[in-house]
Each structure stands twice: as C-alpha cells, then as structure tokens.
Amino acid sequence: MKKTILAVFLFISFINFSMAQENKTSLEFKLFEAKGVVVGEILTFGERYEKVNNIKLSAPFSFVVPKVKGMTPLFVSADNKSDTIFRVHFTTGDKDTEMKDREIVENIQFVPMSVPMGEGIDRLELVAKLLANKVFDAATASYEANKYLGTRQTKIGDYDAIEVFGKYIDPENGFFYLRIVGILNPNKEDSIFVVSNIKDKFYRIASLNDLALTTSGIGLSKFKYISE
C-alpha cells in the first residue's frame, strides 16, 4: 500500500453502491456531546487485518464505530484499486433495510501518508499543505460546486493533527461538508489521514466545530496508533 506526502491521492467516489437518492428521509440525528460516553465497536487494523486483506499496514491503528439508533454502518475493506485502508459508510435504516431504501448520512475513510520526522511545527506545516491543496482538490474534483473553508491545527486524542474543511454539492445526493484530518504519528514517519463527508440535512451544523461531533467525528476522536 502506497504512502507519500507528495502524491495526489485518487479517491473512489464516496458512494459506490445504489442508494436512495431522493429526499425521502426526514430523520435528523443529534450531535454527540464533546465529552460524552461513546457506545460502539472498536475496530483494530493490525496484523490480522493485513493477513485477511493481503496488504501491509505501515501505521497500525484503531478507532471506534459509534452505535446510533436509526443508522447502520456499512464497511468497505482495503483493495488494490486505491490507497484507502478502510471506509465506513453510515446510512439510514437498520440491518434489514434494503440498499435501495438507504440514504447516506456520512462516511469516513482512512489513508496512509508519510511525514518526515523533525520539529512538530514543521511536520504540521507539511501536512497542512498536503491536505489543503492536493487532498482537498482530489476529494472535490468531481464536484463543480465546492468551496474551501479553512485549515487549522487540532488534537485527535493526544496526537497533533491538522483539519481542513470544505463543502460541496453532489448533483445526485445534495449538500455535504468535507472534513479532512491528518494525524501525526509521534514515533515514526508513517501516519494516517482521514476524509469524512457529512450530509448537511441530517444534522444541525451551527459551526465547523460541530463536524467533530457527528458520528464519524466522534469515532475518529477515539483514534489510536498501535505500537508494533
């Protein structure tokens, strides 16, 4: 699996299966509390995931998939068609809901990157340039109606990170927020960045801070690198 701080990553369309595309759903999901208890499933990406999917992980990690009533996560494992390690599509409905009746709520995908070791501020600047330029451009290339909203330094757990925000309109699926987060691995060059697409109609987003309180945002807040 490739990893680089310079390459433009090729993103598979975030909806790669047939779903309801009409505005049939009137659901609204509540944002999580910033420090609330999260009930969900811990997913770990290490040796077992490597063996099952015949890949090599340069930066093993774990995160949480929160459990939300009325929302079902659909998992997509690694393949040889992209750099993505793993994706979760959060959809409306329960486990028995047919695919054609589901609607995308948000998703999150994990991608490897390499950031040379050095001073923390220098590493963060490299990540900021990568995410705000190449990754943002790649993630929004399919949508003419898109807008960059800003970049800032943040924390994901105990890790230094960079957030990039944007928004776009998918002609078939409506208005989405885009949140891209690069998480520095403090112990080596091999790191991870994530891309989340959040459908506006399902949340009351008052500020960009609220994107960290969506289902994918809360799951990412539990991200951890695994020591080898």
Short mmCIF file of N, CA and C in Angstrom, two decimals, residues 52-217:
data_model
loop_
_atom_site.label_atom_id
_atom_site.label_comp_id
_atom_site.label_asym_id
_atom_site.label_seq_id
_atom_site.Cartn_x
_atom_site.Cartn_y
_atom_site.Cartn_z
N VAL A 52 -5.80 -10.89 6.37
CA VAL A 52 -7.10 -11.12 5.73
C VAL A 52 -7.20 -10.40 4.39
N ASN A 53 -6.64 -9.19 4.32
CA ASN A 53 -6.79 -8.37 3.12
C ASN A 53 -5.55 -8.33 2.23
N ASN A 54 -4.52 -9.08 2.62
CA ASN A 54 -3.29 -9.20 1.83
C ASN A 54 -2.67 -7.82 1.55
N ILE A 55 -2.52 -7.04 2.60
CA ILE A 55 -1.91 -5.72 2.49
C ILE A 55 -0.86 -5.56 3.58
N LYS A 56 -0.09 -4.49 3.49
CA LYS A 56 0.88 -4.16 4.53
C LYS A 56 0.53 -2.80 5.11
N LEU A 57 0.31 -2.76 6.42
CA LEU A 57 -0.01 -1.51 7.10
C LEU A 57 1.25 -0.92 7.70
N SER A 58 1.59 0.29 7.28
CA SER A 58 2.78 0.94 7.81
C SER A 58 2.52 1.61 9.15
N ALA A 59 1.25 1.92 9.42
CA ALA A 59 0.89 2.58 10.68
C ALA A 59 -0.39 1.94 11.24
N PRO A 60 -0.28 0.81 11.95
CA PRO A 60 -1.46 0.17 12.54
C PRO A 60 -2.20 1.12 13.46
N PHE A 61 -3.53 0.98 13.52
CA PHE A 61 -4.33 1.91 14.31
C PHE A 61 -5.66 1.27 14.70
N SER A 62 -6.40 1.98 15.54
CA SER A 62 -7.75 1.57 15.90
C SER A 62 -8.62 2.82 16.01
N PHE A 63 -9.92 2.63 15.89
CA PHE A 63 -10.88 3.71 16.13
C PHE A 63 -12.21 3.06 16.49
N VAL A 64 -13.20 3.88 16.79
CA VAL A 64 -14.50 3.38 17.25
C VAL A 64 -15.58 3.70 16.23
N VAL A 65 -16.46 2.73 15.99
CA VAL A 65 -17.65 2.97 15.18
C VAL A 65 -18.82 3.11 16.16
N PRO A 66 -19.29 4.35 16.38
CA PRO A 66 -20.37 4.57 17.36
C PRO A 66 -21.68 3.89 16.93
N LYS A 67 -22.44 3.50 17.95
CA LYS A 67 -23.75 2.92 17.71
C LYS A 67 -24.80 4.02 17.82
N VAL A 68 -25.58 4.22 16.74
CA VAL A 68 -26.58 5.28 16.70
C VAL A 68 -27.91 4.69 16.23
N LYS A 69 -28.97 4.94 16.97
CA LYS A 69 -30.28 4.42 16.60
C LYS A 69 -30.72 5.02 15.27
N GLY A 70 -31.18 4.15 14.37
CA GLY A 70 -31.65 4.60 13.07
C GLY A 70 -30.55 4.74 12.03
N MET A 71 -29.33 4.36 12.40
CA MET A 71 -28.18 4.47 11.49
C MET A 71 -27.43 3.14 11.45
N THR A 72 -27.05 2.71 10.25
CA THR A 72 -26.33 1.45 10.10
C THR A 72 -25.00 1.70 9.38
N PRO A 73 -23.88 1.25 9.95
CA PRO A 73 -22.59 1.40 9.26
C PRO A 73 -22.39 0.26 8.26
N LEU A 74 -21.90 0.60 7.08
CA LEU A 74 -21.53 -0.38 6.07
C LEU A 74 -20.03 -0.28 5.86
N PHE A 75 -19.32 -1.41 6.00
CA PHE A 75 -17.87 -1.42 5.98
C PHE A 75 -17.33 -1.80 4.60
N VAL A 76 -16.25 -1.12 4.20
CA VAL A 76 -15.57 -1.43 2.94
C VAL A 76 -14.09 -1.61 3.24
N SER A 77 -13.59 -2.84 3.05
CA SER A 77 -12.19 -3.14 3.37
C SER A 77 -11.26 -2.72 2.23
N ALA A 78 -9.97 -2.82 2.48
CA ALA A 78 -8.95 -2.41 1.51
C ALA A 78 -9.03 -3.27 0.25
N ASP A 79 -8.65 -2.66 -0.87
CA ASP A 79 -8.50 -3.40 -2.12
C ASP A 79 -7.30 -2.82 -2.87
N ASN A 80 -7.06 -3.31 -4.07
CA ASN A 80 -5.90 -2.86 -4.83
C ASN A 80 -6.21 -1.72 -5.78
N LYS A 81 -7.40 -1.13 -5.66
CA LYS A 81 -7.83 -0.08 -6.59
C LYS A 81 -7.56 1.33 -6.06
N SER A 82 -7.26 1.45 -4.79
CA SER A 82 -6.99 2.77 -4.21
C SER A 82 -6.07 2.63 -3.02
N ASP A 83 -5.68 3.76 -2.45
CA ASP A 83 -4.83 3.76 -1.27
C ASP A 83 -5.61 3.61 0.03
N THR A 84 -6.93 3.65 -0.06
CA THR A 84 -7.74 3.65 1.15
C THR A 84 -7.58 2.35 1.93
N ILE A 85 -7.31 2.47 3.23
CA ILE A 85 -7.18 1.30 4.10
C ILE A 85 -8.53 0.74 4.48
N PHE A 86 -9.46 1.64 4.78
CA PHE A 86 -10.78 1.20 5.26
C PHE A 86 -11.75 2.36 5.13
N ARG A 87 -13.03 2.02 4.86
CA ARG A 87 -14.07 3.03 4.79
C ARG A 87 -15.30 2.55 5.56
N VAL A 88 -16.00 3.49 6.15
CA VAL A 88 -17.29 3.22 6.77
C VAL A 88 -18.31 4.20 6.18
N HIS A 89 -19.38 3.67 5.61
CA HIS A 89 -20.50 4.48 5.16
C HIS A 89 -21.60 4.38 6.22
N PHE A 90 -21.96 5.47 6.84
CA PHE A 90 -23.05 5.49 7.80
C PHE A 90 -24.34 5.81 7.03
N THR A 91 -25.30 4.90 7.11
CA THR A 91 -26.52 5.01 6.30
C THR A 91 -27.76 4.97 7.17
N THR A 92 -28.86 5.46 6.63
CA THR A 92 -30.14 5.37 7.34
C THR A 92 -30.65 3.94 7.32
N GLY A 93 -31.47 3.60 8.30
CA GLY A 93 -32.08 2.28 8.34
C GLY A 93 -31.41 1.35 9.33
N ASP A 94 -31.98 0.14 9.45
CA ASP A 94 -31.39 -0.89 10.31
C ASP A 94 -30.79 -1.97 9.43
N LYS A 95 -30.38 -3.07 10.04
CA LYS A 95 -29.67 -4.11 9.30
C LYS A 95 -30.55 -4.78 8.24
N ASP A 96 -31.86 -4.67 8.39
CA ASP A 96 -32.77 -5.31 7.43
C ASP A 96 -33.24 -4.38 6.32
N THR A 97 -32.85 -3.11 6.38
CA THR A 97 -33.26 -2.15 5.36
C THR A 97 -32.56 -2.46 4.04
N GLU A 98 -33.32 -2.50 2.95
CA GLU A 98 -32.74 -2.78 1.65
C GLU A 98 -31.87 -1.61 1.20
N MET A 99 -30.84 -1.92 0.40
CA MET A 99 -29.90 -0.90 -0.03
C MET A 99 -30.59 0.24 -0.77
N LYS A 100 -31.56 -0.09 -1.59
CA LYS A 100 -32.25 0.94 -2.38
C LYS A 100 -33.03 1.91 -1.52
N ASP A 101 -33.32 1.53 -0.28
CA ASP A 101 -34.08 2.38 0.62
C ASP A 101 -33.19 3.14 1.61
N ARG A 102 -31.90 2.93 1.53
CA ARG A 102 -30.97 3.62 2.42
C ARG A 102 -30.59 4.99 1.85
N GLU A 103 -30.15 5.87 2.73
CA GLU A 103 -29.60 7.15 2.31
C GLU A 103 -28.29 7.38 3.06
N ILE A 104 -27.29 7.91 2.36
CA ILE A 104 -26.01 8.18 3.01
C ILE A 104 -26.18 9.32 4.01
N VAL A 105 -25.64 9.14 5.22
CA VAL A 105 -25.64 10.18 6.24
C VAL A 105 -24.26 10.84 6.27
N GLU A 106 -23.23 10.02 6.34
CA GLU A 106 -21.84 10.49 6.32
C GLU A 106 -20.94 9.29 6.11
N ASN A 107 -19.68 9.54 5.86
CA ASN A 107 -18.73 8.44 5.78
C ASN A 107 -17.36 8.89 6.23
N ILE A 108 -16.46 7.93 6.37
CA ILE A 108 -15.09 8.22 6.77
C ILE A 108 -14.19 7.19 6.12
N GLN A 109 -13.03 7.63 5.61
CA GLN A 109 -12.07 6.71 5.03
C GLN A 109 -10.67 7.05 5.53
N PHE A 110 -9.86 6.01 5.69
CA PHE A 110 -8.51 6.13 6.26
C PHE A 110 -7.47 5.85 5.19
N VAL A 111 -6.49 6.76 5.07
CA VAL A 111 -5.49 6.70 4.00
C VAL A 111 -4.09 6.88 4.61
N PRO A 112 -3.09 6.10 4.17
CA PRO A 112 -1.74 6.25 4.72
C PRO A 112 -1.02 7.46 4.13
N MET A 113 -0.13 8.05 4.92
CA MET A 113 0.76 9.10 4.44
C MET A 113 2.07 9.00 5.20
N SER A 114 3.11 9.61 4.66
CA SER A 114 4.41 9.62 5.32
C SER A 114 4.84 11.05 5.55
N VAL A 115 5.19 11.38 6.79
CA VAL A 115 5.59 12.73 7.16
C VAL A 115 6.98 12.65 7.79
N PRO A 116 8.01 13.22 7.15
CA PRO A 116 9.37 13.13 7.69
C PRO A 116 9.44 13.59 9.15
N MET A 117 10.26 12.90 9.92
CA MET A 117 10.44 13.28 11.32
C MET A 117 11.15 14.63 11.40
N GLY A 118 10.92 15.34 12.48
CA GLY A 118 11.51 16.66 12.67
C GLY A 118 10.74 17.42 13.73
N GLU A 119 10.90 18.74 13.75
CA GLU A 119 10.16 19.56 14.67
C GLU A 119 8.66 19.44 14.41
N GLY A 120 7.88 19.43 15.48
CA GLY A 120 6.44 19.25 15.35
C GLY A 120 5.79 20.26 14.44
N ILE A 121 6.19 21.52 14.54
CA ILE A 121 5.56 22.56 13.74
C ILE A 121 5.88 22.37 12.26
N ASP A 122 7.08 21.89 11.95
CA ASP A 122 7.45 21.64 10.55
C ASP A 122 6.62 20.50 9.97
N ARG A 123 6.42 19.47 10.75
CA ARG A 123 5.62 18.33 10.28
C ARG A 123 4.18 18.77 10.05
N LEU A 124 3.65 19.57 10.96
CA LEU A 124 2.27 20.04 10.81
C LEU A 124 2.12 20.92 9.58
N GLU A 125 3.11 21.74 9.27
CA GLU A 125 3.05 22.58 8.09
C GLU A 125 3.03 21.74 6.82
N LEU A 126 3.82 20.66 6.79
CA LEU A 126 3.82 19.77 5.64
C LEU A 126 2.44 19.14 5.43
N VAL A 127 1.87 18.66 6.54
CA VAL A 127 0.54 18.02 6.47
C VAL A 127 -0.51 19.03 6.02
N ALA A 128 -0.44 20.24 6.55
CA ALA A 128 -1.41 21.27 6.19
C ALA A 128 -1.38 21.55 4.69
N LYS A 129 -0.19 21.65 4.12
CA LYS A 129 -0.07 21.91 2.68
C LYS A 129 -0.62 20.76 1.87
N LEU A 130 -0.31 19.53 2.28
CA LEU A 130 -0.81 18.36 1.57
C LEU A 130 -2.33 18.31 1.57
N LEU A 131 -2.92 18.46 2.76
CA LEU A 131 -4.36 18.31 2.89
C LEU A 131 -5.13 19.45 2.24
N ALA A 132 -4.66 20.69 2.44
CA ALA A 132 -5.38 21.86 1.94
C ALA A 132 -5.29 21.99 0.43
N ASN A 133 -4.26 21.43 -0.15
CA ASN A 133 -4.09 21.55 -1.59
C ASN A 133 -4.42 20.24 -2.30
N LYS A 134 -3.52 19.29 -2.24
CA LYS A 134 -3.69 18.09 -3.05
C LYS A 134 -4.86 17.21 -2.64
N VAL A 135 -5.00 16.97 -1.33
CA VAL A 135 -6.08 16.08 -0.90
C VAL A 135 -7.44 16.76 -1.08
N PHE A 136 -7.55 18.03 -0.70
CA PHE A 136 -8.81 18.75 -0.89
C PHE A 136 -9.19 18.77 -2.37
N ASP A 137 -8.24 19.06 -3.23
CA ASP A 137 -8.52 19.11 -4.66
C ASP A 137 -8.98 17.75 -5.19
N ALA A 138 -8.31 16.68 -4.74
CA ALA A 138 -8.68 15.35 -5.18
C ALA A 138 -10.07 14.95 -4.68
N ALA A 139 -10.38 15.33 -3.44
CA ALA A 139 -11.66 14.96 -2.85
C ALA A 139 -12.84 15.71 -3.46
N THR A 140 -12.60 16.89 -4.02
CA THR A 140 -13.69 17.70 -4.56
C THR A 140 -13.66 17.79 -6.08
N ALA A 141 -12.76 17.06 -6.71
CA ALA A 141 -12.57 17.17 -8.16
C ALA A 141 -13.84 16.87 -8.95
N SER A 142 -14.69 16.01 -8.43
CA SER A 142 -15.90 15.60 -9.16
C SER A 142 -17.06 16.57 -8.98
N TYR A 143 -16.88 17.60 -8.15
CA TYR A 143 -17.99 18.49 -7.82
C TYR A 143 -17.63 19.93 -8.17
N GLU A 144 -18.30 20.48 -9.18
CA GLU A 144 -18.02 21.85 -9.60
C GLU A 144 -18.37 22.85 -8.50
N ALA A 145 -19.46 22.58 -7.79
CA ALA A 145 -19.89 23.49 -6.71
C ALA A 145 -19.20 23.07 -5.42
N ASN A 146 -17.98 23.57 -5.19
CA ASN A 146 -17.26 23.25 -3.96
C ASN A 146 -16.56 24.49 -3.46
N LYS A 147 -16.28 24.50 -2.14
CA LYS A 147 -15.64 25.67 -1.53
C LYS A 147 -14.74 25.22 -0.39
N TYR A 148 -13.51 25.73 -0.39
CA TYR A 148 -12.56 25.52 0.71
C TYR A 148 -12.94 26.47 1.85
N LEU A 149 -13.03 25.94 3.08
CA LEU A 149 -13.48 26.74 4.22
C LEU A 149 -12.39 27.06 5.23
N GLY A 150 -11.25 26.38 5.15
CA GLY A 150 -10.18 26.74 6.07
C GLY A 150 -9.37 25.55 6.57
N THR A 151 -8.25 25.87 7.21
CA THR A 151 -7.33 24.87 7.77
C THR A 151 -6.95 25.31 9.18
N ARG A 152 -6.81 24.36 10.09
CA ARG A 152 -6.37 24.71 11.44
C ARG A 152 -5.69 23.52 12.11
N GLN A 153 -4.91 23.82 13.13
CA GLN A 153 -4.28 22.79 13.94
C GLN A 153 -5.27 22.32 14.99
N THR A 154 -5.20 21.04 15.33
CA THR A 154 -6.12 20.49 16.33
C THR A 154 -5.46 19.32 17.05
N LYS A 155 -6.22 18.64 17.86
CA LYS A 155 -5.78 17.42 18.54
C LYS A 155 -6.78 16.31 18.26
N ILE A 156 -6.30 15.13 17.97
CA ILE A 156 -7.12 13.93 17.92
C ILE A 156 -6.62 13.04 19.03
N GLY A 157 -7.36 13.00 20.13
CA GLY A 157 -6.83 12.35 21.33
C GLY A 157 -5.60 13.10 21.79
N ASP A 158 -4.48 12.38 21.92
CA ASP A 158 -3.22 13.01 22.34
C ASP A 158 -2.34 13.40 21.16
N TYR A 159 -2.83 13.18 19.93
CA TYR A 159 -2.00 13.39 18.75
C TYR A 159 -2.20 14.79 18.15
N ASP A 160 -1.09 15.38 17.72
CA ASP A 160 -1.17 16.62 16.96
C ASP A 160 -1.78 16.32 15.59
N ALA A 161 -2.61 17.21 15.11
CA ALA A 161 -3.30 16.96 13.85
C ALA A 161 -3.63 18.26 13.14
N ILE A 162 -3.96 18.14 11.88
CA ILE A 162 -4.41 19.24 11.05
C ILE A 162 -5.80 18.92 10.51
N GLU A 163 -6.70 19.91 10.58
CA GLU A 163 -8.04 19.78 10.00
C GLU A 163 -8.17 20.72 8.80
N VAL A 164 -8.77 20.22 7.74
CA VAL A 164 -9.13 21.04 6.58
C VAL A 164 -10.63 20.88 6.36
N PHE A 165 -11.31 21.99 6.12
CA PHE A 165 -12.76 21.98 5.95
C PHE A 165 -13.16 22.48 4.57
N GLY A 166 -14.24 21.91 4.07
CA GLY A 166 -14.81 22.39 2.81
C GLY A 166 -16.26 22.01 2.72
N LYS A 167 -16.88 22.37 1.64
CA LYS A 167 -18.25 21.97 1.38
C LYS A 167 -18.44 21.83 -0.12
N TYR A 168 -19.42 21.04 -0.51
CA TYR A 168 -19.67 20.84 -1.93
C TYR A 168 -21.11 20.35 -2.13
N ILE A 169 -21.55 20.42 -3.36
CA ILE A 169 -22.87 19.91 -3.72
C ILE A 169 -22.70 18.76 -4.69
N ASP A 170 -23.18 17.60 -4.30
CA ASP A 170 -23.24 16.44 -5.18
C ASP A 170 -24.56 16.54 -5.94
N PRO A 171 -24.57 16.59 -7.26
CA PRO A 171 -25.81 16.75 -8.01
C PRO A 171 -26.87 15.70 -7.70
N GLU A 172 -26.44 14.51 -7.31
CA GLU A 172 -27.39 13.43 -7.04
C GLU A 172 -27.76 13.29 -5.58
N ASN A 173 -26.87 13.75 -4.69
CA ASN A 173 -27.07 13.48 -3.26
C ASN A 173 -27.11 14.71 -2.37
N GLY A 174 -26.94 15.91 -2.94
CA GLY A 174 -27.15 17.12 -2.17
C GLY A 174 -25.90 17.73 -1.57
N PHE A 175 -26.10 18.54 -0.52
CA PHE A 175 -25.06 19.36 0.11
C PHE A 175 -24.32 18.57 1.18
N PHE A 176 -22.99 18.57 1.09
CA PHE A 176 -22.14 17.87 2.05
C PHE A 176 -21.07 18.81 2.60
N TYR A 177 -20.71 18.58 3.86
CA TYR A 177 -19.49 19.15 4.42
C TYR A 177 -18.36 18.14 4.22
N LEU A 178 -17.16 18.65 4.04
CA LEU A 178 -15.97 17.83 3.89
C LEU A 178 -15.02 18.14 5.04
N ARG A 179 -14.59 17.12 5.73
CA ARG A 179 -13.62 17.27 6.82
C ARG A 179 -12.46 16.32 6.57
N ILE A 180 -11.27 16.89 6.43
CA ILE A 180 -10.06 16.11 6.19
C ILE A 180 -9.14 16.31 7.39
N VAL A 181 -8.67 15.21 7.97
CA VAL A 181 -7.84 15.30 9.19
C VAL A 181 -6.58 14.47 9.02
N GLY A 182 -5.42 15.12 9.17
CA GLY A 182 -4.14 14.43 9.15
C GLY A 182 -3.62 14.28 10.56
N ILE A 183 -3.34 13.05 10.97
CA ILE A 183 -2.96 12.75 12.34
C ILE A 183 -1.50 12.34 12.38
N LEU A 184 -0.67 13.14 13.03
CA LEU A 184 0.76 12.85 13.09
C LEU A 184 1.05 11.67 14.01
N ASN A 185 1.83 10.74 13.51
CA ASN A 185 2.34 9.66 14.34
C ASN A 185 3.59 10.20 15.04
N PRO A 186 3.60 10.29 16.37
CA PRO A 186 4.74 10.90 17.06
C PRO A 186 6.00 10.06 17.05
N ASN A 187 5.88 8.78 16.71
CA ASN A 187 7.01 7.86 16.84
C ASN A 187 7.70 7.51 15.53
N LYS A 188 7.05 7.81 14.39
CA LYS A 188 7.69 7.49 13.11
C LYS A 188 7.01 8.27 11.98
N GLU A 189 7.61 8.18 10.80
CA GLU A 189 7.09 8.92 9.65
C GLU A 189 5.70 8.44 9.23
N ASP A 190 5.46 7.16 9.33
CA ASP A 190 4.21 6.58 8.83
C ASP A 190 3.02 7.08 9.65
N SER A 191 2.07 7.70 8.98
CA SER A 191 0.92 8.32 9.64
C SER A 191 -0.34 8.04 8.83
N ILE A 192 -1.44 8.64 9.28
CA ILE A 192 -2.75 8.42 8.65
C ILE A 192 -3.45 9.77 8.47
N PHE A 193 -4.14 9.91 7.33
CA PHE A 193 -5.11 11.00 7.24
C PHE A 193 -6.47 10.40 6.92
N VAL A 194 -7.52 11.12 7.28
CA VAL A 194 -8.88 10.63 7.06
C VAL A 194 -9.68 11.68 6.30
N VAL A 195 -10.66 11.20 5.56
CA VAL A 195 -11.57 12.08 4.83
C VAL A 195 -12.99 11.71 5.22
N SER A 196 -13.75 12.70 5.68
CA SER A 196 -15.16 12.48 6.04
C SER A 196 -16.05 13.37 5.18
N ASN A 197 -17.15 12.80 4.73
CA ASN A 197 -18.20 13.53 4.01
C ASN A 197 -19.46 13.48 4.86
N ILE A 198 -20.00 14.63 5.23
CA ILE A 198 -21.15 14.69 6.14
C ILE A 198 -22.31 15.38 5.45
N LYS A 199 -23.43 14.68 5.33
CA LYS A 199 -24.59 15.26 4.64
C LYS A 199 -25.30 16.24 5.56
N ASP A 200 -25.44 17.46 5.10
CA ASP A 200 -25.95 18.56 5.92
C ASP A 200 -27.36 18.31 6.43
N LYS A 201 -28.22 17.67 5.65
CA LYS A 201 -29.63 17.56 6.01
C LYS A 201 -29.87 16.74 7.27
N PHE A 202 -28.89 15.94 7.69
CA PHE A 202 -29.12 15.06 8.83
C PHE A 202 -28.66 15.64 10.17
N TYR A 203 -28.00 16.79 10.15
CA TYR A 203 -27.51 17.39 11.38
C TYR A 203 -27.78 18.89 11.38
N ARG A 204 -27.87 19.46 12.56
CA ARG A 204 -27.93 20.91 12.69
C ARG A 204 -26.50 21.41 12.92
N ILE A 205 -25.81 21.71 11.85
CA ILE A 205 -24.43 22.16 11.93
C ILE A 205 -24.41 23.68 12.11
N ALA A 206 -24.04 24.13 13.30
CA ALA A 206 -24.01 25.57 13.58
C ALA A 206 -22.64 26.16 13.31
N SER A 207 -21.59 25.36 13.42
CA SER A 207 -20.23 25.82 13.15
C SER A 207 -19.39 24.63 12.72
N LEU A 208 -18.20 24.90 12.22
CA LEU A 208 -17.32 23.81 11.79
C LEU A 208 -16.92 22.92 12.96
N ASN A 209 -16.95 23.44 14.18
CA ASN A 209 -16.65 22.63 15.36
C ASN A 209 -17.61 21.45 15.49
N ASP A 210 -18.83 21.62 14.98
CA ASP A 210 -19.83 20.57 15.11
C ASP A 210 -19.50 19.33 14.28
N LEU A 211 -18.65 19.47 13.27
CA LEU A 211 -18.32 18.32 12.43
C LEU A 211 -17.57 17.25 13.22
N ALA A 212 -16.90 17.65 14.30
CA ALA A 212 -16.21 16.68 15.16
C ALA A 212 -17.18 15.95 16.08
N LEU A 213 -18.45 16.38 16.11
CA LEU A 213 -19.46 15.79 16.99
C LEU A 213 -20.46 14.94 16.22
N THR A 214 -20.22 14.74 14.92
CA THR A 214 -21.05 13.81 14.16
C THR A 214 -20.60 12.38 14.46
N THR A 215 -21.25 11.41 13.88
CA THR A 215 -20.91 10.02 14.15
C THR A 215 -19.47 9.71 13.75
N SER A 216 -19.08 10.11 12.54
CA SER A 216 -17.70 9.86 12.10
C SER A 216 -16.71 10.67 12.93
N GLY A 217 -17.08 11.88 13.32
CA GLY A 217 -16.19 12.72 14.11
C GLY A 217 -15.91 12.14 15.48
#
